Each structure stands twice: as structure tokens, then as C-alpha cells.
mmCIF file of C-alpha atoms in Angstrom:
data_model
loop_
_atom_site.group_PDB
_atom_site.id
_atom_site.type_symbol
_atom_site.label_atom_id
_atom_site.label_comp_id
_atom_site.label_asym_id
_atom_site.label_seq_id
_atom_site.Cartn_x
_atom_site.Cartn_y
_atom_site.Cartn_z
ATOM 1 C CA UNK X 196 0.000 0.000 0.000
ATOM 2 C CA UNK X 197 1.278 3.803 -1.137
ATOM 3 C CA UNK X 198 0.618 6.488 1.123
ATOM 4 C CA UNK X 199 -1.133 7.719 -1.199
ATOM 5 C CA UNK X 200 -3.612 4.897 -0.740
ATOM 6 C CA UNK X 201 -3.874 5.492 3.007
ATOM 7 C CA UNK X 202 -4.751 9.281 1.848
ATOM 8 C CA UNK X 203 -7.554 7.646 0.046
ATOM 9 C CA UNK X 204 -9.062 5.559 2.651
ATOM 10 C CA UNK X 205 -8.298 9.218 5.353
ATOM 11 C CA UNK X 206 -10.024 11.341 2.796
ATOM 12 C CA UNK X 207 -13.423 8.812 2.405
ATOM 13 C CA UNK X 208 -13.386 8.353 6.618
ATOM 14 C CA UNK X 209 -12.818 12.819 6.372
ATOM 15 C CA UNK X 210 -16.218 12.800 3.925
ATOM 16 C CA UNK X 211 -18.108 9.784 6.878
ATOM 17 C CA UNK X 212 -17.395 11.990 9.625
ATOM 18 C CA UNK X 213 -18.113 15.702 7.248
ATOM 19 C CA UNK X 214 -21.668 14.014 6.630
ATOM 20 C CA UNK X 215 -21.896 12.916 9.926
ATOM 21 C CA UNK X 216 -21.831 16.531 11.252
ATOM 22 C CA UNK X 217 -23.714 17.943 8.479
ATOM 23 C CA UNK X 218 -26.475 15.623 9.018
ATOM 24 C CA UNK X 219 -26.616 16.416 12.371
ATOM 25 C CA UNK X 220 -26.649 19.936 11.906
ATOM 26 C CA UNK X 221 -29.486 19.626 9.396
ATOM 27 C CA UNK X 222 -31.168 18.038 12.316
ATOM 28 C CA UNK X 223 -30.438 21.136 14.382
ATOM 29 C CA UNK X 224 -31.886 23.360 11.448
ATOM 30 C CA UNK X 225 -29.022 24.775 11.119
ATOM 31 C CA UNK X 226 -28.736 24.900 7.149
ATOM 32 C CA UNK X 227 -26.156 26.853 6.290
ATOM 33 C CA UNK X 228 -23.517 24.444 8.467
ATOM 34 C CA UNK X 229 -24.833 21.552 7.670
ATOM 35 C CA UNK X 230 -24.319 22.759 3.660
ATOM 36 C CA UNK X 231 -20.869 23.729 4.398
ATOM 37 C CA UNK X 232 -19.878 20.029 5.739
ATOM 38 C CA UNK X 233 -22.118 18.277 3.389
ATOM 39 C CA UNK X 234 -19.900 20.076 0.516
ATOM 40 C CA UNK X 235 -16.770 19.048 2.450
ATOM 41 C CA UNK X 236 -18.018 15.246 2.407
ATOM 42 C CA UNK X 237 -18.795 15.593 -0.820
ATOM 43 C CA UNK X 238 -15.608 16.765 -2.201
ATOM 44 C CA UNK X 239 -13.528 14.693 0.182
ATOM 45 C CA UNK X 240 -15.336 11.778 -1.587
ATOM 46 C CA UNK X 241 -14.497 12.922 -4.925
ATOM 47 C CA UNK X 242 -10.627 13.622 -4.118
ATOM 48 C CA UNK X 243 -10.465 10.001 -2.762
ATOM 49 C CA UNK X 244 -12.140 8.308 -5.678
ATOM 50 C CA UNK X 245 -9.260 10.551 -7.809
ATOM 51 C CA UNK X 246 -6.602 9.728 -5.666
ATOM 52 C CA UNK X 247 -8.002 5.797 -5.542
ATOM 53 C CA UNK X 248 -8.771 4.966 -9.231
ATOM 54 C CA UNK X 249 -6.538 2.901 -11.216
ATOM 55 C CA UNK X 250 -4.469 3.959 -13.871
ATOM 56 C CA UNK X 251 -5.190 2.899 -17.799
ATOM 57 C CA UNK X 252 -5.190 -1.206 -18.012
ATOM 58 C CA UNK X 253 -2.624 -3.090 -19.237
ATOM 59 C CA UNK T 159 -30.111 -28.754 14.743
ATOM 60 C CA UNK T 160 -33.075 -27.004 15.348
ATOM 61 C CA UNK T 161 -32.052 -24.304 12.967
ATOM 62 C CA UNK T 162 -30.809 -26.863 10.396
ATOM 63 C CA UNK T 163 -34.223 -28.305 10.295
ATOM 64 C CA UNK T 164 -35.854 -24.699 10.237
ATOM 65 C CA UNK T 165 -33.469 -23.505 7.438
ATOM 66 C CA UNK T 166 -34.614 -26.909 5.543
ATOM 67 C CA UNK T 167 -37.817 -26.156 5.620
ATOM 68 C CA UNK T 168 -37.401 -22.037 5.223
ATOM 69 C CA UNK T 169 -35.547 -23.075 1.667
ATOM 70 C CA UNK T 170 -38.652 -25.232 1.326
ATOM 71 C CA UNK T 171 -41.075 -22.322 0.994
ATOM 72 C CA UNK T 172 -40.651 -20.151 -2.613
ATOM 73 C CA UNK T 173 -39.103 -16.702 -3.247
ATOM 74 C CA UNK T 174 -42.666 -15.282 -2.143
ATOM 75 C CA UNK T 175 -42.875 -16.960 1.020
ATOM 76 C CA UNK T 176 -39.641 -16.360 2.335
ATOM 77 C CA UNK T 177 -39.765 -11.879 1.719
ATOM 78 C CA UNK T 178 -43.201 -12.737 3.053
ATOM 79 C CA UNK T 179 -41.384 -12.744 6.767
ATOM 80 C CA UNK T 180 -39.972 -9.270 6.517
ATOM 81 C CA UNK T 181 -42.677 -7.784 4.806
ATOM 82 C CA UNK T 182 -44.992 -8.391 7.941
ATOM 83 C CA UNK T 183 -42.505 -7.170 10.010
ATOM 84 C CA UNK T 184 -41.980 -4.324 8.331
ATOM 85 C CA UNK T 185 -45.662 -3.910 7.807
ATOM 86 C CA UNK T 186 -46.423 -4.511 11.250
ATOM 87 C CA UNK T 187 -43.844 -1.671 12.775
ATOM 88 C CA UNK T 188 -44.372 0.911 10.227
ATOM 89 C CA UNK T 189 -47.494 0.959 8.167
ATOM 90 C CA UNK T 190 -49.859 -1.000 10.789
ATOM 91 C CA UNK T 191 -49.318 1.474 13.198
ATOM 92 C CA UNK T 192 -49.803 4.423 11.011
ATOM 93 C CA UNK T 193 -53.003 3.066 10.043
ATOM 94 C CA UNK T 194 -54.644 2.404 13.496
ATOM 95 C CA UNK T 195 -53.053 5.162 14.659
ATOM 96 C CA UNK T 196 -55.745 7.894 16.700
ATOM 97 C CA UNK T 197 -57.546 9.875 14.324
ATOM 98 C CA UNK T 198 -56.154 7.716 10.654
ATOM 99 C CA UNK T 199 -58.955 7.807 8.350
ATOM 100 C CA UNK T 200 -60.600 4.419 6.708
ATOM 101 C CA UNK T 201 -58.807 4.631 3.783
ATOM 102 C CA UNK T 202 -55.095 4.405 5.413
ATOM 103 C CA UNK T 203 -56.831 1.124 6.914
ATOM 104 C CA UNK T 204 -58.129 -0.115 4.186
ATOM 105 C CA UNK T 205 -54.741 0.698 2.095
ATOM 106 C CA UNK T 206 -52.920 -1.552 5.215
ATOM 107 C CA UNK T 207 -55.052 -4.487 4.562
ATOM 108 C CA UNK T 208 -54.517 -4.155 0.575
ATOM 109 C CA UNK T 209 -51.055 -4.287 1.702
ATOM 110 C CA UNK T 210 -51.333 -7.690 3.667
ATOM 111 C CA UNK T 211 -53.622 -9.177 1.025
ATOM 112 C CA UNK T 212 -51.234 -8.217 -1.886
ATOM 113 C CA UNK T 213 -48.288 -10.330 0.540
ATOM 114 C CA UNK T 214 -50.466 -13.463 0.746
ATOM 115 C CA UNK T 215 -51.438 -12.848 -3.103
ATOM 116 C CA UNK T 216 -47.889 -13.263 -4.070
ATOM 117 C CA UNK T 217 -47.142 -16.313 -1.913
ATOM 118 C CA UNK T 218 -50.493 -18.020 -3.256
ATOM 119 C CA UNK T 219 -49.681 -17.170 -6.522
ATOM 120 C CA UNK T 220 -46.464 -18.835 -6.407
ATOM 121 C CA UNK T 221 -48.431 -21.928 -4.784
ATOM 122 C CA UNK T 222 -50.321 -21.925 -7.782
ATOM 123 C CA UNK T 223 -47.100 -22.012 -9.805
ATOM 124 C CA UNK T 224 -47.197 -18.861 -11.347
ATOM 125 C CA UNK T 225 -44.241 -16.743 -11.226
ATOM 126 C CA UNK T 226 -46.144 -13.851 -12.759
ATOM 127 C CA UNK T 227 -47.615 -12.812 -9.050
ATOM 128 C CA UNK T 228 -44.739 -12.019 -7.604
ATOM 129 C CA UNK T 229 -43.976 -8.374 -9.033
ATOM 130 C CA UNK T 230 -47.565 -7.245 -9.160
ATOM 131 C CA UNK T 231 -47.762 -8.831 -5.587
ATOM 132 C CA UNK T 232 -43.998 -6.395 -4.639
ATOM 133 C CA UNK T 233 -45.507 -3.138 -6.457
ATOM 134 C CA UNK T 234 -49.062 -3.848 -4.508
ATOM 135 C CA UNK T 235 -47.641 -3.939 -1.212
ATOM 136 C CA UNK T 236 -44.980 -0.895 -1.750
ATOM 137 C CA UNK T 237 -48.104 1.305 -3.050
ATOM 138 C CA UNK T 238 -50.664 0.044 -0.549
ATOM 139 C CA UNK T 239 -48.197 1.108 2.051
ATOM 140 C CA UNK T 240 -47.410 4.230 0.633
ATOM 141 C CA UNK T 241 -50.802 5.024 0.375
ATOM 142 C CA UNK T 242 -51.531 4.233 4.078
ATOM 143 C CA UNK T 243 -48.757 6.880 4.811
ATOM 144 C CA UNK T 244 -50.183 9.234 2.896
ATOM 145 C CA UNK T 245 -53.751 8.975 4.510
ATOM 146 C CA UNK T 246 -52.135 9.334 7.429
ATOM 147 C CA UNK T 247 -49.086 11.529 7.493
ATOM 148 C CA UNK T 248 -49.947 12.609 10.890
ATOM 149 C CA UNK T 249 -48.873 9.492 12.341
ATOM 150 C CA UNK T 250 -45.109 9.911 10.664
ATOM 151 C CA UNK T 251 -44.403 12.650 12.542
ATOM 152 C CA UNK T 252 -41.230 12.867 14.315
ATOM 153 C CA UNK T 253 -43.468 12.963 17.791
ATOM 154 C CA UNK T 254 -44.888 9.604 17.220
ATOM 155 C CA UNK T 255 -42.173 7.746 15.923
ATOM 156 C CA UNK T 256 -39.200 7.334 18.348
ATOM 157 C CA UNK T 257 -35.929 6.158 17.031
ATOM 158 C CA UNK T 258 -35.692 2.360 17.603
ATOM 159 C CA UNK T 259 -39.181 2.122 15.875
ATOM 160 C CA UNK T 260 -37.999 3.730 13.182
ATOM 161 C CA UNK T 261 -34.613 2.091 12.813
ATOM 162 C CA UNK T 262 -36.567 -1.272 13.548
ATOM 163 C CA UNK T 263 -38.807 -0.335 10.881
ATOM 164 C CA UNK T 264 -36.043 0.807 8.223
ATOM 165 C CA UNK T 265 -34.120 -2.421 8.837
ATOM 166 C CA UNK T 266 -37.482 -4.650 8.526
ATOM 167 C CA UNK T 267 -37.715 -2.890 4.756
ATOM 168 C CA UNK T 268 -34.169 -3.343 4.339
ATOM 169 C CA UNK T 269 -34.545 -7.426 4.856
ATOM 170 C CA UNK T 270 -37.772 -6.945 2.603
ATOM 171 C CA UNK T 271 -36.126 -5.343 -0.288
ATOM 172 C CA UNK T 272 -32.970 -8.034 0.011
ATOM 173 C CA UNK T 273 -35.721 -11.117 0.714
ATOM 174 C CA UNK T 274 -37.453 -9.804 -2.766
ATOM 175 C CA UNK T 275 -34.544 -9.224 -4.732
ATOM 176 C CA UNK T 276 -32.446 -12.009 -4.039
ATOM 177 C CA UNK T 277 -33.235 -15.677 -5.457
ATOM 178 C CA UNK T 278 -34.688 -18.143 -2.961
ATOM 179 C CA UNK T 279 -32.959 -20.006 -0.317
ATOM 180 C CA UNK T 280 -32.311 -23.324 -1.396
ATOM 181 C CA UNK T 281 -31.256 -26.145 1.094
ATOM 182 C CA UNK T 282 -28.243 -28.616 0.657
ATOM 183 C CA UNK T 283 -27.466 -29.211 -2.632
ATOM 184 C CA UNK T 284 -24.983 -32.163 -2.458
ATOM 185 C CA UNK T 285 -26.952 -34.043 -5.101
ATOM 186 C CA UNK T 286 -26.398 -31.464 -7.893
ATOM 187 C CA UNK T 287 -22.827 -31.375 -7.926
ATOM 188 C CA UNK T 288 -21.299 -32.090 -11.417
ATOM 189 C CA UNK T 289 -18.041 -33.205 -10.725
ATOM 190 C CA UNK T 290 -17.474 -35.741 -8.362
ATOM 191 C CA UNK T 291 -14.375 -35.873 -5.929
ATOM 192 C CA UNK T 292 -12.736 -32.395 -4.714
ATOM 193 C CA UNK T 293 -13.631 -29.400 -4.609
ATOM 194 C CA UNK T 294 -12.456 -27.470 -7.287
ATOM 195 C CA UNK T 295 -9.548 -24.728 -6.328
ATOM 196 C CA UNK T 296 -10.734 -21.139 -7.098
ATOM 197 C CA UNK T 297 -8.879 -19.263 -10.137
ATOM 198 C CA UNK T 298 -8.102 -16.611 -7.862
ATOM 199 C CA UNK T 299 -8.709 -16.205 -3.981
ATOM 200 C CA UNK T 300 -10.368 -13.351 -2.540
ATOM 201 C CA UNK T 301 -7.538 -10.930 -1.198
ATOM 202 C CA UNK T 302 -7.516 -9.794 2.145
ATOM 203 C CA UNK T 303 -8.833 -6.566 3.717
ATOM 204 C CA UNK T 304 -11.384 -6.433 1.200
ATOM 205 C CA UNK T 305 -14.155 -6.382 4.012
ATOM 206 C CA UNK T 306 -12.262 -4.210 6.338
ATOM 207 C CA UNK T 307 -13.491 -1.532 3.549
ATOM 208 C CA UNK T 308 -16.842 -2.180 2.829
ATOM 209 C CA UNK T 309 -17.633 -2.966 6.401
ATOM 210 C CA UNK T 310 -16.085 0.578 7.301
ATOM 211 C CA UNK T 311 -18.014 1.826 4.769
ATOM 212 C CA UNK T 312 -21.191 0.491 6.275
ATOM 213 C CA UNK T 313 -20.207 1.365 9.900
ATOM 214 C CA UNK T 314 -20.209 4.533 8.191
ATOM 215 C CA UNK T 315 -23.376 4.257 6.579
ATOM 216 C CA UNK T 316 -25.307 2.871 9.137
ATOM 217 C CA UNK T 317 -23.857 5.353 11.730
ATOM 218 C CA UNK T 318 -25.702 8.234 9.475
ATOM 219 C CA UNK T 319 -28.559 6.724 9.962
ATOM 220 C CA UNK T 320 -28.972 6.995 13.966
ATOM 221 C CA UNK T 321 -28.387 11.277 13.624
ATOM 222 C CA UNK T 322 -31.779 13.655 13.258
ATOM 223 C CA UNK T 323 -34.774 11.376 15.083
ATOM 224 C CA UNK T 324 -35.690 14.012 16.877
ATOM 225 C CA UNK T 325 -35.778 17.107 13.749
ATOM 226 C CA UNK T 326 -38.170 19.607 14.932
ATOM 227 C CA UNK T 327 -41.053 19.044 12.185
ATOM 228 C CA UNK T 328 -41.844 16.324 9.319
ATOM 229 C CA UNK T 329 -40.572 17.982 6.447
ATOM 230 C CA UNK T 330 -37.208 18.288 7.867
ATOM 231 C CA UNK T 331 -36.917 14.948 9.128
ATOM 232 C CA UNK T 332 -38.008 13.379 5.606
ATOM 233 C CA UNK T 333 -34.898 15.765 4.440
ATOM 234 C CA UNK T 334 -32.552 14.726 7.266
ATOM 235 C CA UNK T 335 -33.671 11.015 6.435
ATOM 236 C CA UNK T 336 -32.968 11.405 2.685
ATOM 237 C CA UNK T 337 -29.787 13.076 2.877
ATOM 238 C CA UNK T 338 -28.789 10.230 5.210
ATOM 239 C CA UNK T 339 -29.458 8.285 2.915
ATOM 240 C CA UNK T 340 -27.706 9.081 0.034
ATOM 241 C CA UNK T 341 -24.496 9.928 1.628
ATOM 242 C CA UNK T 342 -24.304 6.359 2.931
ATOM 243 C CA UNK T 343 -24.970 5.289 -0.744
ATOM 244 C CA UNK T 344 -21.783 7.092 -1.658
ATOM 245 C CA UNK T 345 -19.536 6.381 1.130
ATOM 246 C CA UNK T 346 -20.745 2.999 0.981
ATOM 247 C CA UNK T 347 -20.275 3.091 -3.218
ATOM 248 C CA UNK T 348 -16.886 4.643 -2.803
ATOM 249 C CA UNK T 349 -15.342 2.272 0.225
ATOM 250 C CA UNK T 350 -16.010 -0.549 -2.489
ATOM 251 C CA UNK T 351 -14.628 1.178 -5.408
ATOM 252 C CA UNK T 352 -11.377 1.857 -2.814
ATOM 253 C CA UNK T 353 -11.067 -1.846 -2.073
ATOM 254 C CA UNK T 354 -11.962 -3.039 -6.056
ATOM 255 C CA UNK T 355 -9.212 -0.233 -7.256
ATOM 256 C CA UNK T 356 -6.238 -2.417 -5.474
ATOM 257 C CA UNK T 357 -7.240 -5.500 -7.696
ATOM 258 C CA UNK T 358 -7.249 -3.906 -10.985
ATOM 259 C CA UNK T 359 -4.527 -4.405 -13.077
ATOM 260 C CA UNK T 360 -3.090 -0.835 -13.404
ATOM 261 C CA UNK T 361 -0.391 0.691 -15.223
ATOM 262 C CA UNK T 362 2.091 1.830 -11.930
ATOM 263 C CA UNK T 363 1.839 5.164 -11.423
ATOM 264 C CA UNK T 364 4.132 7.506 -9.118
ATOM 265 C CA UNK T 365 2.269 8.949 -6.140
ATOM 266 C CA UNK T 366 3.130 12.319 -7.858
ATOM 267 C CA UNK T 367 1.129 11.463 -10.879
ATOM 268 C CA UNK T 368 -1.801 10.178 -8.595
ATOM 269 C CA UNK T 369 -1.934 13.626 -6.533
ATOM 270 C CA UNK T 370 -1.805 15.889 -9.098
ATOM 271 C CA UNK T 371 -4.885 14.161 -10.914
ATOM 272 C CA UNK T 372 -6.585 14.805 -7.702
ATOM 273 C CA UNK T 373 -5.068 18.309 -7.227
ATOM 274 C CA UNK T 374 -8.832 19.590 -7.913
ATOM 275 C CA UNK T 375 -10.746 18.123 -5.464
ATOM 276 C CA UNK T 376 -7.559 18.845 -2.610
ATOM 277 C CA UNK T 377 -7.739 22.402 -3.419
ATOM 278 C CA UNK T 378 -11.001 22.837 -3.542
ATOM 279 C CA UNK T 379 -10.999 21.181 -0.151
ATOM 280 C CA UNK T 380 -8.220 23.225 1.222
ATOM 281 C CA UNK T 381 -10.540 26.268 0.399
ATOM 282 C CA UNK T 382 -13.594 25.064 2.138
ATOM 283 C CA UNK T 383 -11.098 23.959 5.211
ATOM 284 C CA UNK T 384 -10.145 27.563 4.801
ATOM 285 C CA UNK T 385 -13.140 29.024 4.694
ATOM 286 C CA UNK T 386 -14.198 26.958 7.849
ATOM 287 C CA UNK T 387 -11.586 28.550 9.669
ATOM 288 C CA UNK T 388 -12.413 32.242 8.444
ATOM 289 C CA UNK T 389 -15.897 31.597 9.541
ATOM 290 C CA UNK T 390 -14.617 30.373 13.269
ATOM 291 C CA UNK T 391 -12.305 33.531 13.266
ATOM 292 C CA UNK T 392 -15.703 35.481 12.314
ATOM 293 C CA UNK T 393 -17.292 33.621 15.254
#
């Protein structure tokens, strides 16, 4: 495993724990915090899906 | 033993039958109560016992050996029940339904949806080997760690799904519910596109060349991080 792979897997348990919080804090009504960490689990998703992909086959 | 003999006779029963057992359940902790709930009108009771008829429909109609029954019997049941939750929205509302009811509830659907998509149980099938002797080695064995991500992606997923009971009115706990949803979809989609990535066969690239294709998404994170702490600064 790279580090790069361990980046991976840290950014998609960053995005669990972003929705986490933004879930909870669309719970709370509280919409404009719970946008802000629902954009950061987004895009932390995204980033380790980039990061995680493999290359052109063989 | 016991649960040999009851598995035997489980894989006994047809496709029908067996999503038959969660689809009580399921009926019987989220759409029976909404229907006999105080003040539901007749129709979200008679739309509950549509429901139950539409269950046993299937499972006769699979008795009858017809496999034809057993969509229109799915669809009936779905509909019925969405219809009883629609005569009776009053009864969804975040007062009335506490949080193990409706986590009891969401897994009984859960175990409905898998019962009805997946083929039936079968019992021991010994007899319909084809080749005698061994077991045949596998082309290529399952690597390791493989369930260490998607099980970490359901932790993850599941763990969504126990935030917002208590949202202050219905609308916004349908919202909390459905966002829930869908971001355990895609953690639970990307954990298992992490773990199938190490098995395909790749061209090696440097770590370099694997950073800067996700130099996007990092710096667009590094803004919102930055923003974050702007807005904490702000107070």
C-alpha cells in the first residue's frame, strides 16, 4: 500500500465523519452548516475516488 | 439442529414466502401502526389491509405455480403502504415515531427489499454437484482486507442513519432522512470502489502522478477547510 492509498481511505473516513456533522446539523436546522460540511463530504469523496482509481489497463 | 431443520424447511417455501417474513414485520412496525393510529382515516386502513392481502397474493400465486404474481404482488404492497402513509401523514411525525421504531422499521424494509430481490434459499445441494471428488480450487482467492473496507463503509453508513430522530417538524426529518441516505450510498459506493481499485490491473503510477490528478478536489478542499476557519475567526 502507497501512502497515497492510506490518503484515500483518510479522505473517504474525512467525507463519513463531514456528513456525519452535516447531518446532524441539518437536524439542528441549522442549514447553512450543515451545507458547508455536506460540501466538504462531498468533495472529500471525490478527491479520494481521484486519488483511488486505477491507472489505464494493461 | 433445530435451525438446520428450520433452514430446511425455510428453503422449502418459494421466493414469495420467504420476503413474506420481513414484509410483515416491516408492515407490522411501520405501516400498521400508522393506520390504526388515533384519528387515521378508513382509507389508510383499508390501504394496510390491501397491503397484507397483496403479501399473501404473491405467496399463493407462487403456490399456484405462477411466477407472474410475484412483481404485481412487490408493487401492490410498496403502493398500498405508501398510500396508508399518505392517509395518514400525521402518524409519521417525528413525535410519534421514536428512534428504535424507526430504525426497527427501516431495517425490517431493508430485509424486505434483500428477501425480494435475491433468489430463494435453497437447502443442501450435495446431489447437484457435477463433478465428483474435490472441490475445485478457485482461479483466484479473494484478497484480504477487502471487508475491512466495505464494512467501514457500512459502519459509516449505518452510523448516518442513527443522527436527526428528533428534527423539529416532518418535512425536515423526511430531508434529514434522505440526505442520510444518500451519503451512505456514496460512502458505501466509494469504500467498495477503494477496495476493487487495489485489484485492478493498473499501469504503476508515481504517487506524484496520482496527486496531481486529484489536485482539484484537494484544493477545492483546502478552500472550504479555509473558509471553515475564516468563519470560526468570524465567530
Amino acid at each position: 500500500m502507497q501512502l497515497v492509498d492510506l490518503l484515500a481511505i483518510l479522505l473517504a473516513a474525512a467525507a463519513g465523519a463531514a456528513f456525519l456533522v452535516g447531518e446532524s446539523a441539518l437536524a439542528r436546522a441549522e442549514d447553512l452548516t450543515a451545507l458547508y460540511w455536506l460540501a466538504v463530504g462531498v468533495v472529500s469523496l471525490r478527491a479520494a475516488v481521484q486519488i483511488a482509481q486505477p491507472g489505464a489497463r494493461t | 439442529m433445530r435451525s438446520g431443520a428450520m433452514f430446511e424447511r425455510l428453503s422449502r417455501m418459494g421466493a414469495a414466502a420467504q420476503a413474506t417474513v420481513p414484509g410483515l414485520y416491516a408492515w407490522g412496525v411501520t405501516v400498521a401502526p400508522a393506520a390504526w393510529a388515533r384519528g387515521a382515516p378508513a382509507l389508510a386502513k383499508i390501504a394496510a389491509g390491501v397491503a397484507v392481502l397483496a403479501l399473501i397474493g404473491g405467496v399463493v400465486g407462487e403456490r399456484l405455480g405462477t411466477d407472474r404474481a410475484r412483481t404485481p404482488s412487490l408493487w401492490a404492497f410498496v403502493l398500498a403502504s405508501a398510500l396508508t402513509w399518505s392517509a395518514s401523514p400525521a402518524s409519521l411525525g417525528p413525535l410519534r415515531i421514536d428512534a428504535p421504531r424507526g430504525i426497527a422499521g427501516m431495517i425490517g424494509w431493508a430485509l424486505f427489499a434483500f428477501a425480494t430481490a435475491a433468489p430463494a434459499l435453497r437447502g443442501r445441494r450435495v446431489e447437484e454437484r457435477l463433478v465428483e471428488g474435490e472441490d475445485l480450487a478457485p482461479r483466484k482467492g479473494l484478497a484480504r482486507g477487502d471487508a475491512a473496507y466495505v464494512t467501514g463503509g457500512a459502519l459509516v453508513a449505518g452510523a448516518l442513519q442513527l443522527i436527526g430522530w428528533r428534527a423539529p417538524t416532518a418535512e425536515r426529518a423526511l430531508l434529514v432522512r434522505f440526505v442520510a441516505l444518500a451519503a451512505g450510498l456514496a460512502v458505501l459506493g466509494v469504500a467498495a470502489q477503494i477496495a476493487l481499485a487495489r485489484h485492478a490491473p493498473r499501469v504503476q503510477r508515481s504517487p506524484a502522478r496520482k496527486l496531481r490528478r486529484a489536485m482539484g478536489g484537494l484544493v477545492v478542499l483546502a478552500l472550504l477547510g479555509l473558509t471553515g476557519v475564516l468563519f470560526l475567526l468570524r465567530g
